[in-house]
PDB file of C-alpha atoms in Angstrom:
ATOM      1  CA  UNK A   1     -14.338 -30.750   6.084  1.00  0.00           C
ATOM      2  CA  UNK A   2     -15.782 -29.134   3.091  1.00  0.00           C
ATOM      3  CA  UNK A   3     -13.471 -28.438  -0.251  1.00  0.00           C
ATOM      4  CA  UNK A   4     -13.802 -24.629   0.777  1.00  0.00           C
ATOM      5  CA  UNK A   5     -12.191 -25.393   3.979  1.00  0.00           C
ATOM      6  CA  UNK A   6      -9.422 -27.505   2.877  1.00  0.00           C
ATOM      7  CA  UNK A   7      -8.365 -25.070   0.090  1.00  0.00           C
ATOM      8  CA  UNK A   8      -8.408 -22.665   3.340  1.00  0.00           C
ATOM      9  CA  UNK A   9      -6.356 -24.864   5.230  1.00  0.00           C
ATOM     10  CA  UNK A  10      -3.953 -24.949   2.553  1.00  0.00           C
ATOM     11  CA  UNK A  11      -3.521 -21.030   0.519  1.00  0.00           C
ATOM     12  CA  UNK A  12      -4.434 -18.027   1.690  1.00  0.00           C
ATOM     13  CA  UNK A  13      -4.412 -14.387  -0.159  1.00  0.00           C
ATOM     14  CA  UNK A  14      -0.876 -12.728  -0.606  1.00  0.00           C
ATOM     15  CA  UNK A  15      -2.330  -9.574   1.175  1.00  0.00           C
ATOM     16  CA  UNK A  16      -3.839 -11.553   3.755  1.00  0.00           C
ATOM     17  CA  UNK A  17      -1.020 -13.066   4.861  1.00  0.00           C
ATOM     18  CA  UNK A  18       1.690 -10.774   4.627  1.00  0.00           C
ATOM     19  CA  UNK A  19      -0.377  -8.736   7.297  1.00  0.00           C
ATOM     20  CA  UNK A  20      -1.033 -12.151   8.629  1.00  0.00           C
ATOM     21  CA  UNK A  21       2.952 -12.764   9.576  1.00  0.00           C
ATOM     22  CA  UNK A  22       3.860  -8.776  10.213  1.00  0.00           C
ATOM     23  CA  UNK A  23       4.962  -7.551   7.067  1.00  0.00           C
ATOM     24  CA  UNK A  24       2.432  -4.775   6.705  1.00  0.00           C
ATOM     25  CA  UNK A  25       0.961  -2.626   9.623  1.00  0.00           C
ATOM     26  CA  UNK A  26      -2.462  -2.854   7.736  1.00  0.00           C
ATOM     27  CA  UNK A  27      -4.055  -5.639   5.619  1.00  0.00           C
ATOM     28  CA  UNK A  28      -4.987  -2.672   3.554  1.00  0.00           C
ATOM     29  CA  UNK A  29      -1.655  -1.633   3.372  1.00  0.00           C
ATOM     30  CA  UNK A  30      -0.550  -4.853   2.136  1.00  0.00           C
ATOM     31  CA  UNK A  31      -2.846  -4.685  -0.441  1.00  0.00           C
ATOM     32  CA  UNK A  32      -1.882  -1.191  -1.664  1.00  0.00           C
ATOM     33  CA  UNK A  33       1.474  -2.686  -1.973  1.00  0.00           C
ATOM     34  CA  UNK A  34       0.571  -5.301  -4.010  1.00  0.00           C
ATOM     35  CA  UNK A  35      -2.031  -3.324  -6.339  1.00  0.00           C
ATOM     36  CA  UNK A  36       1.312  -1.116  -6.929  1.00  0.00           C
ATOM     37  CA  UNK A  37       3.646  -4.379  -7.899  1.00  0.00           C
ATOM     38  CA  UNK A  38       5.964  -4.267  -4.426  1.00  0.00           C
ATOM     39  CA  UNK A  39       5.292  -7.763  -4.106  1.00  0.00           C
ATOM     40  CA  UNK A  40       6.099 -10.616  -5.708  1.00  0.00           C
ATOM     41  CA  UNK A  41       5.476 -14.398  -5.700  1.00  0.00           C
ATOM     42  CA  UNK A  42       7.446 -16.853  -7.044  1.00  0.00           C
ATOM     43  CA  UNK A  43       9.121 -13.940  -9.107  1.00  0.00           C
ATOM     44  CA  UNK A  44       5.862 -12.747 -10.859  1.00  0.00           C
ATOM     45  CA  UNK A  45       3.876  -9.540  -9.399  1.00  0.00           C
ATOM     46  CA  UNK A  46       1.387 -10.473  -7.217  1.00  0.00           C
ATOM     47  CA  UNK A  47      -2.494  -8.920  -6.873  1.00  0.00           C
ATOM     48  CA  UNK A  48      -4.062  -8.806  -3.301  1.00  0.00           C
ATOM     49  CA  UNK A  49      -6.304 -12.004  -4.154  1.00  0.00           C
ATOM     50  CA  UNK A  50      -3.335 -14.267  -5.516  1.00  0.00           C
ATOM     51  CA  UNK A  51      -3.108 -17.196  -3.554  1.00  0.00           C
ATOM     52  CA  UNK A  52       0.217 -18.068  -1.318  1.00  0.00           C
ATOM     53  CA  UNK A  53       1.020 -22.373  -0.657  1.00  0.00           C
ATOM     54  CA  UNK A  54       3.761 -22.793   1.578  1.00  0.00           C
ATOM     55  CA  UNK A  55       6.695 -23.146  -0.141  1.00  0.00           C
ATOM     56  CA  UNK A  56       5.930 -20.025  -2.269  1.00  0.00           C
ATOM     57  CA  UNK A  57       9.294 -17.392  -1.866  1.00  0.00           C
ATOM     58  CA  UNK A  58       7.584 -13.384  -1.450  1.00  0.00           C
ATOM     59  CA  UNK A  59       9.683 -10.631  -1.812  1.00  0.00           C
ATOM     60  CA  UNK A  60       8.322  -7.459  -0.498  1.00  0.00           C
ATOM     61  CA  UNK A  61      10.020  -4.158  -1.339  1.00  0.00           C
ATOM     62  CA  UNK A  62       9.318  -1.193   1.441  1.00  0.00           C
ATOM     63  CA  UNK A  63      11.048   1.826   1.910  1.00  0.00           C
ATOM     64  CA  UNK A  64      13.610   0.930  -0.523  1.00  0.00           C
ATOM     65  CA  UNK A  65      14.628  -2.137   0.826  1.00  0.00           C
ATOM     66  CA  UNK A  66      13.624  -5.802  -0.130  1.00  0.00           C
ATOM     67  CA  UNK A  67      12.510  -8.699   1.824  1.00  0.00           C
ATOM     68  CA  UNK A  68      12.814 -12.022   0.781  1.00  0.00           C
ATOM     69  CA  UNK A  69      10.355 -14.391   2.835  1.00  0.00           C
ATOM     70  CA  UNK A  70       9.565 -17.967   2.155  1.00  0.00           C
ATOM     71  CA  UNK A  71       5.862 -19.264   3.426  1.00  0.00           C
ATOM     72  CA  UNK A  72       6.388 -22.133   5.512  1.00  0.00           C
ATOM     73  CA  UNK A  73       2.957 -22.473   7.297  1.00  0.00           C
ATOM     74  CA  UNK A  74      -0.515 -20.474   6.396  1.00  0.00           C
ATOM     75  CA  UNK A  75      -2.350 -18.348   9.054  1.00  0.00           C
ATOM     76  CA  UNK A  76      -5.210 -15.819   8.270  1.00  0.00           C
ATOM     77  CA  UNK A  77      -5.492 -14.004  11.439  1.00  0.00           C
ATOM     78  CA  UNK A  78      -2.306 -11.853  12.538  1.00  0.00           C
ATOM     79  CA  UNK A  79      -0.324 -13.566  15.817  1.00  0.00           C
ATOM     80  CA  UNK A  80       2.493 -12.075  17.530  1.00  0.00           C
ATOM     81  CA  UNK A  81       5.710 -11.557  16.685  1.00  0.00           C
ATOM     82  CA  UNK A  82       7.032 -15.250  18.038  1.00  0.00           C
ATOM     83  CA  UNK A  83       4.441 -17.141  15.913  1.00  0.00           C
ATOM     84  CA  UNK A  84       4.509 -14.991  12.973  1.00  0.00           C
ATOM     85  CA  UNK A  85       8.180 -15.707  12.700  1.00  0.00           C
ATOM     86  CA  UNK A  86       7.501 -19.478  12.947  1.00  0.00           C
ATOM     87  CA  UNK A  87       5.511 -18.931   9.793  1.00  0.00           C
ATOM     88  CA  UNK A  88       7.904 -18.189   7.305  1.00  0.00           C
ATOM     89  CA  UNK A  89      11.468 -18.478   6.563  1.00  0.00           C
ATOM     90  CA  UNK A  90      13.559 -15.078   6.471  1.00  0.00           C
ATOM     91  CA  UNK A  91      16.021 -14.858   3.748  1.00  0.00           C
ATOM     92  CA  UNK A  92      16.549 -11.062   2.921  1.00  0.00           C
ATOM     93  CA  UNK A  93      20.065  -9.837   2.693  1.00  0.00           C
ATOM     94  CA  UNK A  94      21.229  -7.972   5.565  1.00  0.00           C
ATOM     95  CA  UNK A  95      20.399  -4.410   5.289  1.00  0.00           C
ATOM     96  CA  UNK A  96      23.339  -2.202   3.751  1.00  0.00           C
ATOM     97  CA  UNK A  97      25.810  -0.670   7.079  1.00  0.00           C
ATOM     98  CA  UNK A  98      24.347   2.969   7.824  1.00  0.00           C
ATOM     99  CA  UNK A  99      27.362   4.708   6.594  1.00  0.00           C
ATOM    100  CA  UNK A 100      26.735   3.953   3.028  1.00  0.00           C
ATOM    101  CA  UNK A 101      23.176   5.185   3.472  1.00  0.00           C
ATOM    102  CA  UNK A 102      23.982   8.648   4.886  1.00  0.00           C
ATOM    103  CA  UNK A 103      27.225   8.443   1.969  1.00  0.00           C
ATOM    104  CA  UNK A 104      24.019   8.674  -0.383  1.00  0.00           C
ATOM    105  CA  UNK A 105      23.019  12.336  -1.785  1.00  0.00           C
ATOM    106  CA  UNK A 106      19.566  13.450  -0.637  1.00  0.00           C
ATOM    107  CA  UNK A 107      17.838  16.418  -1.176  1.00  0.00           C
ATOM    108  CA  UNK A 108      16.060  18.428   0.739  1.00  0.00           C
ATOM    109  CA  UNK A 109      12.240  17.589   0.894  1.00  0.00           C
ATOM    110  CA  UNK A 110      10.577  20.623  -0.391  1.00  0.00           C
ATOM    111  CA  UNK A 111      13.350  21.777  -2.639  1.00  0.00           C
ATOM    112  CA  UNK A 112      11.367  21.790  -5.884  1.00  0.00           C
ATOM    113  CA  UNK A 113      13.196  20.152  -9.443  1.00  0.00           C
ATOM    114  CA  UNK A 114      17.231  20.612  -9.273  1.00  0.00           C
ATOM    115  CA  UNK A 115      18.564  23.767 -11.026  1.00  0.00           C
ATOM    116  CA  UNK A 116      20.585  22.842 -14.790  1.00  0.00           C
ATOM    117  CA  UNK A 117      23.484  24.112 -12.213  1.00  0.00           C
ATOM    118  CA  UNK A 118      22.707  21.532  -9.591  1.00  0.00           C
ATOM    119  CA  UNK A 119      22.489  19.091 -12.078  1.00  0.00           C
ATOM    120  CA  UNK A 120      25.826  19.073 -13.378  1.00  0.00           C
ATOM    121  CA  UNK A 121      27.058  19.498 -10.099  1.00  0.00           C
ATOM    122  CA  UNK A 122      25.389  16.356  -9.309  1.00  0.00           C
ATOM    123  CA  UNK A 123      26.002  14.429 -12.240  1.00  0.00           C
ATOM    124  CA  UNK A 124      29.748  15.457 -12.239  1.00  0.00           C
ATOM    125  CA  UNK A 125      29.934  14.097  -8.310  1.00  0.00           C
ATOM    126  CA  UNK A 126      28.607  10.552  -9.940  1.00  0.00           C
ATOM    127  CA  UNK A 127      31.328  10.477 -12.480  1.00  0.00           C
ATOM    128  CA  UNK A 128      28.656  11.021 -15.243  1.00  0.00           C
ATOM    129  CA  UNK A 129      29.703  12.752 -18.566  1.00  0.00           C
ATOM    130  CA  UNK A 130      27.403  13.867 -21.305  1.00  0.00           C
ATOM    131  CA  UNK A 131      29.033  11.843 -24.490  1.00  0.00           C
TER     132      UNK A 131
END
């Protein structure tokens, strides 16, 4: 086995492998997310190229949630759901219950900057004061 194919054997590329295990839909996906900093390995941001050993902890942050993943074994091609789970190691808190997400203020998509009115209102629902 050459030294190319060992280091193979042994790291593969962040991007590659979060598509790799089913974090992303897309491998280009995954690297958008890296090339904007959602990723992290080992606690520093990650680029698409950075290599991944098992052992490294990735945290991934998607639609404002975070998951924390632990490599355990390298693959380059993407598997199914039952080997891409034996892959790495799951430790992301569980998701916050669904009535403190719809307790959370949203507004409307579309509904341009908030009025100076709407903004009081808003920061006076948060308990925020001005001094």
């Amino acid at each position: 086995m050459s030294p190319a194919e060992q280091r193979s054997a042994t790291q593969a590329r962040v991007d590659s492998w979060t598509w790799a295990v089913r974090l992303f839909k897309t491998r280009s996906a995954a690297a958008q997310a890296c090339r904007a900093g959602h990723v992290r390995v080992n606690g520093v941001a990650a680029k698409p190229a950075q290599p991944v050993r098992p052992g490294d902890e990735i945290k991934v942050r998607q639609a404002g949630l975070e998951r924390i993943v632990v490599v355990e074994r390298i693959i380059h091609k993407r598997v199914g759901p039952p080997v891409a789970a034996q892959c790495l190691i799951d430790r992301s808190p569980p998701p916050p219950p669904k009535e403190v997400l719809a307790a959370q203020p949203r507004r409307e998509r579309g509904a341009g900057r908030p009025t100076k009115r709407e903004r009081r209102e808003t920061d006076r629902l948060m308990g925020r004061t001005d001094g």
